[in-house]
mmCIF file of C-alpha atoms and ligand atoms in Angstrom:
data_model
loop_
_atom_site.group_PDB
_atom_site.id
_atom_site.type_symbol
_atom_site.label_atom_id
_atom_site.label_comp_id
_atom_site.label_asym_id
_atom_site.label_seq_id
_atom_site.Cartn_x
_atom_site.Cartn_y
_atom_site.Cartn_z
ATOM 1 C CA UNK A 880 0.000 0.000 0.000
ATOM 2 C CA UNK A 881 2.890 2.568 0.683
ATOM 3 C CA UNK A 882 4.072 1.958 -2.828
ATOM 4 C CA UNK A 883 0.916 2.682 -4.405
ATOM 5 C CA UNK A 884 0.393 6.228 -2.440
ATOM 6 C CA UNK A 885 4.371 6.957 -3.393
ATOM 7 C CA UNK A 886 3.323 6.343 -7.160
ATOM 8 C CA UNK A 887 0.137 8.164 -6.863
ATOM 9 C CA UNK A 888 2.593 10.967 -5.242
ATOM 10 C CA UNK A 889 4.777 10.797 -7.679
ATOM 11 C CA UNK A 890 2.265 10.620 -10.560
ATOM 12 C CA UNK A 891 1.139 14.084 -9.156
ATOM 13 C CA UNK A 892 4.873 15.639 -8.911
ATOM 14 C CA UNK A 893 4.746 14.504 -12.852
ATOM 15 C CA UNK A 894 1.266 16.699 -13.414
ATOM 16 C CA UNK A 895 2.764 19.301 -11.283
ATOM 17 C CA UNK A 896 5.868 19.656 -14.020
ATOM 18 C CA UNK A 897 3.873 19.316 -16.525
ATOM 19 C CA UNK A 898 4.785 16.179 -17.680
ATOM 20 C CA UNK A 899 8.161 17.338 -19.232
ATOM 21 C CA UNK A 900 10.825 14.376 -19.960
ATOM 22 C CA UNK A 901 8.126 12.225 -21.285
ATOM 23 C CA UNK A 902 8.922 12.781 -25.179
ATOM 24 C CA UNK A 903 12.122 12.427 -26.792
ATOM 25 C CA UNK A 904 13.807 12.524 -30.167
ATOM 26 C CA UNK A 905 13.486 10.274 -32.758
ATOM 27 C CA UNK A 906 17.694 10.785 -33.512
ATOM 28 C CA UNK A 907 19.483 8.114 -31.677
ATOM 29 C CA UNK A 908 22.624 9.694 -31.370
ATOM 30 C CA UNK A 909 24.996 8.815 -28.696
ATOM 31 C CA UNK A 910 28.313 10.549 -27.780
ATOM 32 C CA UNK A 911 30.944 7.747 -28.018
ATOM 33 C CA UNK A 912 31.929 8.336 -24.207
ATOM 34 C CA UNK A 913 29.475 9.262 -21.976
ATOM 35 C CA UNK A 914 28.210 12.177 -20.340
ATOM 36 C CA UNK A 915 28.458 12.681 -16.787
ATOM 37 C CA UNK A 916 25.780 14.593 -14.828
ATOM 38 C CA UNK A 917 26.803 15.680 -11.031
ATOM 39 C CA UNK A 918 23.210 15.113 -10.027
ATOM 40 C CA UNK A 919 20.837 15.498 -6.772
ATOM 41 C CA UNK A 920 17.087 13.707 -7.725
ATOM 42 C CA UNK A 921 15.442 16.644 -5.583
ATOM 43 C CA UNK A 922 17.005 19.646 -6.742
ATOM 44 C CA UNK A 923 14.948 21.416 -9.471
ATOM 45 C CA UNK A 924 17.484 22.692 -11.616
ATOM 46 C CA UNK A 925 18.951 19.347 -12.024
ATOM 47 C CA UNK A 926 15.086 18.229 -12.979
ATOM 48 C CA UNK A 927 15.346 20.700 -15.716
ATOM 49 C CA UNK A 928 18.673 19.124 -16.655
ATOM 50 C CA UNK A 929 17.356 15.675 -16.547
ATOM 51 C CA UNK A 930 14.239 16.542 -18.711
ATOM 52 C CA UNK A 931 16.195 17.990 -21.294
ATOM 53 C CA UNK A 932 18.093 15.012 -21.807
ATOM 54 C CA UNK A 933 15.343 12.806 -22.004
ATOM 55 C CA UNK A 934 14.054 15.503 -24.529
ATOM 56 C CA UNK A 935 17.755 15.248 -26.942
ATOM 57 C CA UNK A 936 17.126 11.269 -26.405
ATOM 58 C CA UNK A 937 20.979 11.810 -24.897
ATOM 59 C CA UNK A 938 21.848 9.151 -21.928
ATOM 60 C CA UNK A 939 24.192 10.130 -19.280
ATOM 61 C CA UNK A 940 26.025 8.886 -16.495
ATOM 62 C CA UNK A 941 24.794 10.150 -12.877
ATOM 63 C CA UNK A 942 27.294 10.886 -10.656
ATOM 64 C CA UNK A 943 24.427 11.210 -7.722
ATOM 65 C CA UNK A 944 25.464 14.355 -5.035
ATOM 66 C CA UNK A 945 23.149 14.140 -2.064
ATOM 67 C CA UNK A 946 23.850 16.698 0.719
ATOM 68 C CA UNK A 947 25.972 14.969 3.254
ATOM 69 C CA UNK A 948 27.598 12.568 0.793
ATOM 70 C CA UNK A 949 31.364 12.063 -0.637
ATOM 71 C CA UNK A 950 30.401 12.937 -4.417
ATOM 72 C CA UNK A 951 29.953 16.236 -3.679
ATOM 73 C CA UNK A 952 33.216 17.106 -2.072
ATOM 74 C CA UNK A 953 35.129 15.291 -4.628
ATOM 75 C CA UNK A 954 33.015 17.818 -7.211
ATOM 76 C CA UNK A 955 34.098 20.588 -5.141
ATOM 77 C CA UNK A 956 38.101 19.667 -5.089
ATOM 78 C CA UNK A 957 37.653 18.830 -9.146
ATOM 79 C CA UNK A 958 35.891 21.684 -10.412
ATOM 80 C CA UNK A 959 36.053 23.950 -7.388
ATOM 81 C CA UNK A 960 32.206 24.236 -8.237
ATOM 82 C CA UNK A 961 29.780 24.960 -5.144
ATOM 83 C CA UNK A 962 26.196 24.376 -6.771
ATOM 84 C CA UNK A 963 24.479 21.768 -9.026
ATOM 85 C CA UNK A 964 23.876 21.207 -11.572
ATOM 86 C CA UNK A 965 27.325 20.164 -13.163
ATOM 87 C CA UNK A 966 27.860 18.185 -16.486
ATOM 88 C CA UNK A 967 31.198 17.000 -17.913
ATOM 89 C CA UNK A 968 31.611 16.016 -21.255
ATOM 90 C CA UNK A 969 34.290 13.451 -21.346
ATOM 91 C CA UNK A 970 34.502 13.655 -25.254
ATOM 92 C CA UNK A 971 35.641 17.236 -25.233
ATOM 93 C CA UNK A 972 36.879 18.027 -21.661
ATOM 94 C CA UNK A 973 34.112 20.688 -20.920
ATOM 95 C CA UNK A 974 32.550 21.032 -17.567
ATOM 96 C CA UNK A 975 29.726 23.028 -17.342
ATOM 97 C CA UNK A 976 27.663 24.215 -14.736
ATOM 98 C CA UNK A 977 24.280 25.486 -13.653
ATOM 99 C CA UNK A 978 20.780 24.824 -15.417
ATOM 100 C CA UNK A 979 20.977 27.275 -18.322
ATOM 101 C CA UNK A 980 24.651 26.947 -19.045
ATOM 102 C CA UNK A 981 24.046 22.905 -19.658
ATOM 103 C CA UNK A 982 20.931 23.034 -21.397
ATOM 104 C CA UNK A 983 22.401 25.424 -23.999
ATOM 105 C CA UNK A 984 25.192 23.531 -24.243
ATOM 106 C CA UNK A 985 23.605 19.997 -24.977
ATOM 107 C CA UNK A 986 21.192 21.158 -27.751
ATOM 108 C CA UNK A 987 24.214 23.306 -29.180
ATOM 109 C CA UNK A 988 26.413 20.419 -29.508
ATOM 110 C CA UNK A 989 24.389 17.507 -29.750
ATOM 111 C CA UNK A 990 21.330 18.666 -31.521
ATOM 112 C CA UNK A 991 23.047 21.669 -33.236
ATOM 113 C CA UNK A 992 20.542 24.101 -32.191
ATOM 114 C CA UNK A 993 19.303 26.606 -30.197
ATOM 115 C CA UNK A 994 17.700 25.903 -27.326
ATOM 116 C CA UNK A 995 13.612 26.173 -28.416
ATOM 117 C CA UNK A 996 11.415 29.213 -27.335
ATOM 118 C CA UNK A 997 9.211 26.733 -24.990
ATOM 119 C CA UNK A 998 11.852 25.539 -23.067
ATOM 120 C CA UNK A 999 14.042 28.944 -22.874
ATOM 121 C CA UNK A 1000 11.084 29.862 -21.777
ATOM 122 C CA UNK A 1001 10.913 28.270 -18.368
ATOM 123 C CA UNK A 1002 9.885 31.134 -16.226
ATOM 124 C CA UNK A 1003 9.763 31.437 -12.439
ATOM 125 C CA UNK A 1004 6.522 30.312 -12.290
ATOM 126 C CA UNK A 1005 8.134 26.562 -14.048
ATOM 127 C CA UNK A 1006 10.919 26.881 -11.431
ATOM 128 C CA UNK A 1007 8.707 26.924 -8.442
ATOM 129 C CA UNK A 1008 6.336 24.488 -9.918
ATOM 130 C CA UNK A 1009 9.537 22.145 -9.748
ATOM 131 C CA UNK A 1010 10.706 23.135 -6.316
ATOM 132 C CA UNK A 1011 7.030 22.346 -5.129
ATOM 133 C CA UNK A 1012 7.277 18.466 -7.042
ATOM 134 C CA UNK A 1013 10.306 18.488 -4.777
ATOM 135 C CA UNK A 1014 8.310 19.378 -1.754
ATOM 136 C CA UNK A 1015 5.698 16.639 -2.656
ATOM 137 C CA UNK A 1016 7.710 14.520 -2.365
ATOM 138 C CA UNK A 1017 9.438 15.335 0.824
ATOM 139 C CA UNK A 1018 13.007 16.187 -0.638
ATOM 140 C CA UNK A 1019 13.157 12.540 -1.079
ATOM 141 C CA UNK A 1020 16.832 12.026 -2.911
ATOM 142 C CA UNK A 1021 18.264 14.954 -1.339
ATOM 143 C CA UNK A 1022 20.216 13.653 1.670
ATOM 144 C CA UNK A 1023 22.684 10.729 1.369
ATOM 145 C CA UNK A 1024 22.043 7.251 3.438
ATOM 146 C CA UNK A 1025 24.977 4.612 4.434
ATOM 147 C CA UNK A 1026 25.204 2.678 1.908
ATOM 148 C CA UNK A 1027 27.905 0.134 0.925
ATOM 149 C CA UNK A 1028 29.893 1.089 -2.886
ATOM 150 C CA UNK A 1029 29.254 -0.337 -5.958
ATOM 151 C CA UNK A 1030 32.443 -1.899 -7.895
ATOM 152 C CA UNK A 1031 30.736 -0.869 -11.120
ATOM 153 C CA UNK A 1032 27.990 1.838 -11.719
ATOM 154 C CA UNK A 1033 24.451 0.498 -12.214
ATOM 155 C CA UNK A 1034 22.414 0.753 -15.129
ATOM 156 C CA UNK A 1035 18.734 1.991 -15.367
ATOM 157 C CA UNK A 1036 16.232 2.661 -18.578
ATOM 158 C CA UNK A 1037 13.709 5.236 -17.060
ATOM 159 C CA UNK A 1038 12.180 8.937 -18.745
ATOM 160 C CA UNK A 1039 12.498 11.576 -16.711
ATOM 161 C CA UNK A 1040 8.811 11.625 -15.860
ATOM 162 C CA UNK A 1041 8.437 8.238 -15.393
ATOM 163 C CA UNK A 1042 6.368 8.212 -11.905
ATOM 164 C CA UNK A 1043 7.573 4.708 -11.575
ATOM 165 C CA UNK A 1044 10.907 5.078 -11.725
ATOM 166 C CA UNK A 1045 11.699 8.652 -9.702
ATOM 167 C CA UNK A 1046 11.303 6.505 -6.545
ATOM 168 C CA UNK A 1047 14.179 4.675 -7.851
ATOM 169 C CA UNK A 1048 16.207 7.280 -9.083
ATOM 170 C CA UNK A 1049 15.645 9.027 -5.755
ATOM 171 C CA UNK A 1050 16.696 5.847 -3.411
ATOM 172 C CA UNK A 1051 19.827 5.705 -5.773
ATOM 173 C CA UNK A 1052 20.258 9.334 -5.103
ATOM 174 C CA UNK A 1053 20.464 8.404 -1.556
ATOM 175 C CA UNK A 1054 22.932 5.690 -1.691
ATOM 176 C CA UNK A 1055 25.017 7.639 -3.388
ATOM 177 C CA UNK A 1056 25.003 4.956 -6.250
ATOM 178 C CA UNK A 1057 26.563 5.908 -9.841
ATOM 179 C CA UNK A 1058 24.986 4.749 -12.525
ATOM 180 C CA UNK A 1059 24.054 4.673 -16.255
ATOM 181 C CA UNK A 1060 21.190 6.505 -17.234
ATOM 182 C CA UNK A 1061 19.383 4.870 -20.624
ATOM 183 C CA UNK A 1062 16.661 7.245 -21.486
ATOM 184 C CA UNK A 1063 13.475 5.648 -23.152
ATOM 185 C CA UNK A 1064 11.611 8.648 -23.595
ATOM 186 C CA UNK A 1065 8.091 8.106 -25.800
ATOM 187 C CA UNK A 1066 9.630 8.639 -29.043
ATOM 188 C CA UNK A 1067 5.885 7.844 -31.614
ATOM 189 C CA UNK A 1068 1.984 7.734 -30.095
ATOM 190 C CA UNK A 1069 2.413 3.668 -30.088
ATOM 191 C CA UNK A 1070 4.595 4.488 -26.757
ATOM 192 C CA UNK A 1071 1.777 5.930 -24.790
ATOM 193 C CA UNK A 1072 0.128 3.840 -22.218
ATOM 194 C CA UNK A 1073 1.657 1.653 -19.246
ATOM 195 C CA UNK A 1074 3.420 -1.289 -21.020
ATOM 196 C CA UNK A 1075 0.628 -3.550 -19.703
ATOM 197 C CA UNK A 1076 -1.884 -1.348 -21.409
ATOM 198 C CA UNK A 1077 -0.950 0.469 -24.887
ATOM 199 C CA UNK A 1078 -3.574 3.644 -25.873
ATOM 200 C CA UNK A 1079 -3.539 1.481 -29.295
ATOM 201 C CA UNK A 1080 -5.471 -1.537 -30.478
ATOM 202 C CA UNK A 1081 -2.611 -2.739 -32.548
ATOM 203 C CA UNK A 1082 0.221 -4.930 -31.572
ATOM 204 C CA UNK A 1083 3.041 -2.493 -29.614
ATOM 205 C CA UNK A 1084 5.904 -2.056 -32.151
ATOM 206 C CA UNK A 1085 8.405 0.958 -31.483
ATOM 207 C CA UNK A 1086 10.229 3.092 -33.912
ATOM 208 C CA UNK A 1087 12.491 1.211 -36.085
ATOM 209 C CA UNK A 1088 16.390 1.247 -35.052
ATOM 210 C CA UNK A 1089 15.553 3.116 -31.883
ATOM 211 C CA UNK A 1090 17.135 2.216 -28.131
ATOM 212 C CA UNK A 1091 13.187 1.543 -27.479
ATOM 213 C CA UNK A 1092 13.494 -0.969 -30.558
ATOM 214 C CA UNK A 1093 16.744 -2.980 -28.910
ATOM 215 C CA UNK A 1094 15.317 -3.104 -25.519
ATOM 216 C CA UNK A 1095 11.717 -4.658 -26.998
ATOM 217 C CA UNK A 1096 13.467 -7.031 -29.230
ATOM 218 C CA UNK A 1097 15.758 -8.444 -25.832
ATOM 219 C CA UNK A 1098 12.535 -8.314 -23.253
ATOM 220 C CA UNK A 1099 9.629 -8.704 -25.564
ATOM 221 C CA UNK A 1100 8.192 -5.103 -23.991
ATOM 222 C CA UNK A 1101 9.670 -1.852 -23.004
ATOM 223 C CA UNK A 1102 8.590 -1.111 -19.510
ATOM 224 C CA UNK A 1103 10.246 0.941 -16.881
ATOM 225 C CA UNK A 1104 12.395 1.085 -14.262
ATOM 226 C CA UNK A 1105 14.859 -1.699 -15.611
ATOM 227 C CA UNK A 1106 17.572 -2.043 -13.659
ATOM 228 C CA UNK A 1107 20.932 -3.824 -14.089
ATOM 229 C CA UNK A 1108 23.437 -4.385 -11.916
ATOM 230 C CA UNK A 1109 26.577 -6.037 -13.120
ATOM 231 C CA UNK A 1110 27.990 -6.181 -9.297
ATOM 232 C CA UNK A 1111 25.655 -9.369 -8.203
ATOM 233 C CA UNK A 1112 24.377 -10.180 -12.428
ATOM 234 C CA UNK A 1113 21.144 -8.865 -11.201
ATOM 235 C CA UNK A 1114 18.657 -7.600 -13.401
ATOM 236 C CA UNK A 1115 14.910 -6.219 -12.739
ATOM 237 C CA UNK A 1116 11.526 -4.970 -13.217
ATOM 238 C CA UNK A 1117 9.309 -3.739 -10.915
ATOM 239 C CA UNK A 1118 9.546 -0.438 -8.961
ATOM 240 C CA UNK A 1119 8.758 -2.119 -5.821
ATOM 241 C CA UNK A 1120 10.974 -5.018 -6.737
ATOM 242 C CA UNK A 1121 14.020 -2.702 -7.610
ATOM 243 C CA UNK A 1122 13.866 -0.685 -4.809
ATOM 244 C CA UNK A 1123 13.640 -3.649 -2.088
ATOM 245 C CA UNK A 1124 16.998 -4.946 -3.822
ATOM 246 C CA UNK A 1125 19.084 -1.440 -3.688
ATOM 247 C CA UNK A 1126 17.580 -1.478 0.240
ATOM 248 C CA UNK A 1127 18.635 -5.129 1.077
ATOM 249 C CA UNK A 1128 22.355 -5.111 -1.106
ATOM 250 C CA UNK A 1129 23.684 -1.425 -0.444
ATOM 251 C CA UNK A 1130 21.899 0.251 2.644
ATOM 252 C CA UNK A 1131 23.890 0.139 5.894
HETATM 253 N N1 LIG B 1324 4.382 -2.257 -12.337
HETATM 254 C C1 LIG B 1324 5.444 -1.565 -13.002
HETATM 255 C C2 LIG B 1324 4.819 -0.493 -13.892
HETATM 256 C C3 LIG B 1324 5.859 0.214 -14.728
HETATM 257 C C4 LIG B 1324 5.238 1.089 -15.809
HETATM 258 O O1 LIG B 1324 4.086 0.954 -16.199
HETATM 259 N N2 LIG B 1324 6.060 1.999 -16.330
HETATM 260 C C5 LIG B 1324 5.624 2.840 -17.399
HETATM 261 C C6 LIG B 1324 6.345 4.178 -17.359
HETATM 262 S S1 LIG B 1324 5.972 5.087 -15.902
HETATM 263 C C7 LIG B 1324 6.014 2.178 -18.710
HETATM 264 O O2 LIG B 1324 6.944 1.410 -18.746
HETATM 265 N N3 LIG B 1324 5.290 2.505 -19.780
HETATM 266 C C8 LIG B 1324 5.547 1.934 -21.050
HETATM 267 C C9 LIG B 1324 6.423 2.724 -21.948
HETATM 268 O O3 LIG B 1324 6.926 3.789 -21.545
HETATM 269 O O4 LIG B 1324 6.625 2.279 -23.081
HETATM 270 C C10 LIG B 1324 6.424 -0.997 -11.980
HETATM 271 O O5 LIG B 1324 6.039 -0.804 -10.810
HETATM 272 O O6 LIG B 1324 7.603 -0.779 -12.313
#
């Protein structure tokens, strides 16, 4: 029962940010290394962040910061940066930092663009309506927990609004748990729906030689969270599921 009111809750914090981070791209262009996103699940800026890549179909690798933890002082001593967010680009060896400066970089260099009118456009009003989502849900992935370390960083397919898998994304937050974020943003209408129940009466078939495409052909469906964790050749559905296994292997 808990689970279903911290979907429902999270379901709203979706509404409340107007569902941005649900649609991405049809391109399916990767950077050959990849990006790394100095992170904290509750802060709004980073949202913004986050929803943007879903948007440029880009994945990235989270380098979570809660308050409290070790991530965030090693930021500090790299970059001598105080404040999320913070992305580095590994293929070029450009940090950049804060909400703005990393949005107009990503669609500059990986969509070749400005960024659009709509999302340039985020106004105060957009900013608090993400620092309230935050609020609903209690700051949750803001502070760090002990947790043990991970040998290798983690892998999850989520969309930024996905109200299933922020509660995942927050708990790694917590646990101060790196890992590889696969975006599989709704790319075509066939997407829409829970993966148990398509808004279509035709079989579910996603866009030709998309990340959407590889996943359906390997599990038959494209549902999220999916996580994968190379450190114990674990790999899972199931919110509820994923979050009782980051609780029993890494929380102290
Ligand atoms: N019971 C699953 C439900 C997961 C679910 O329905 N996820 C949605 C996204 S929030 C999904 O995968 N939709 C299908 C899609 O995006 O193609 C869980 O708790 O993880």
């Amino acid at each position: 029962m808990r689970h279903t009111v911290n979907i429902i809750n999270s379901t709203f914090a979706s509404f409340l940010t107007s569902w941005r981070g649900t649609g991405s791209s049809k391109k399916n262009f990767q950077p050959p290394e990849s990006l790394i996103l100095f992170d904290q699940e509750a802060d709004p800026e980073c949202r913004n962040v986050r929803e943007v890549l879903t948007e440029l179909n880009l994945d990235v690798t989270i380098m979570p910061c809660p308050i409290g933890g070790k991530n965030f002082r090693y930021l500090k001593k790299a970059s001598g940066l105080e404040s999320l967010p913070v992305l580095y680009d590994t293929n070029v060896d450009e940090w950049r930092h804060g909400m703005h400066e990393i949005i107009a970089y990503l669609y500059k260099q990986y969509k070749g663009s400005a960024v659009p009118k709509r999302i340039l456009g985020l106004t105060k009003v957009d900013a608090m309506r993400s620092q309230a989502a935050s609020w609903l849900r209690l700051n949750s992935g803001s502070t760090v927990r002990k947790a043990k370390q991970a040998q290798t960083p983690l892998t999850l397919y989520s969309f930024e609004s996905s109200p299933f898998s922020r509660p995942v994304r927050e708990l790694l937050c917590e646990l101060e748990l790196p890992y590889h974020l696969i975006n599989l943003g709704k790319q075509i209408s066939a997407d829409n729906g829970p993966a148990v129940f398509r808004f279509s009466l035709k079989p579910y078939s996603p866009l030709a030689n998309s990340k959407r495409e590889a996943f359906f052909n390997e599990h038959g469906n494209v549902q999220v969270p999916y996580l994968v964790d190379p450190n114990t050749d674990t790999a899972l559905f199931e919110s509820k599921a994923i979050l009782t296994y980051l609780k029993n292997q890494y929380a102290l």
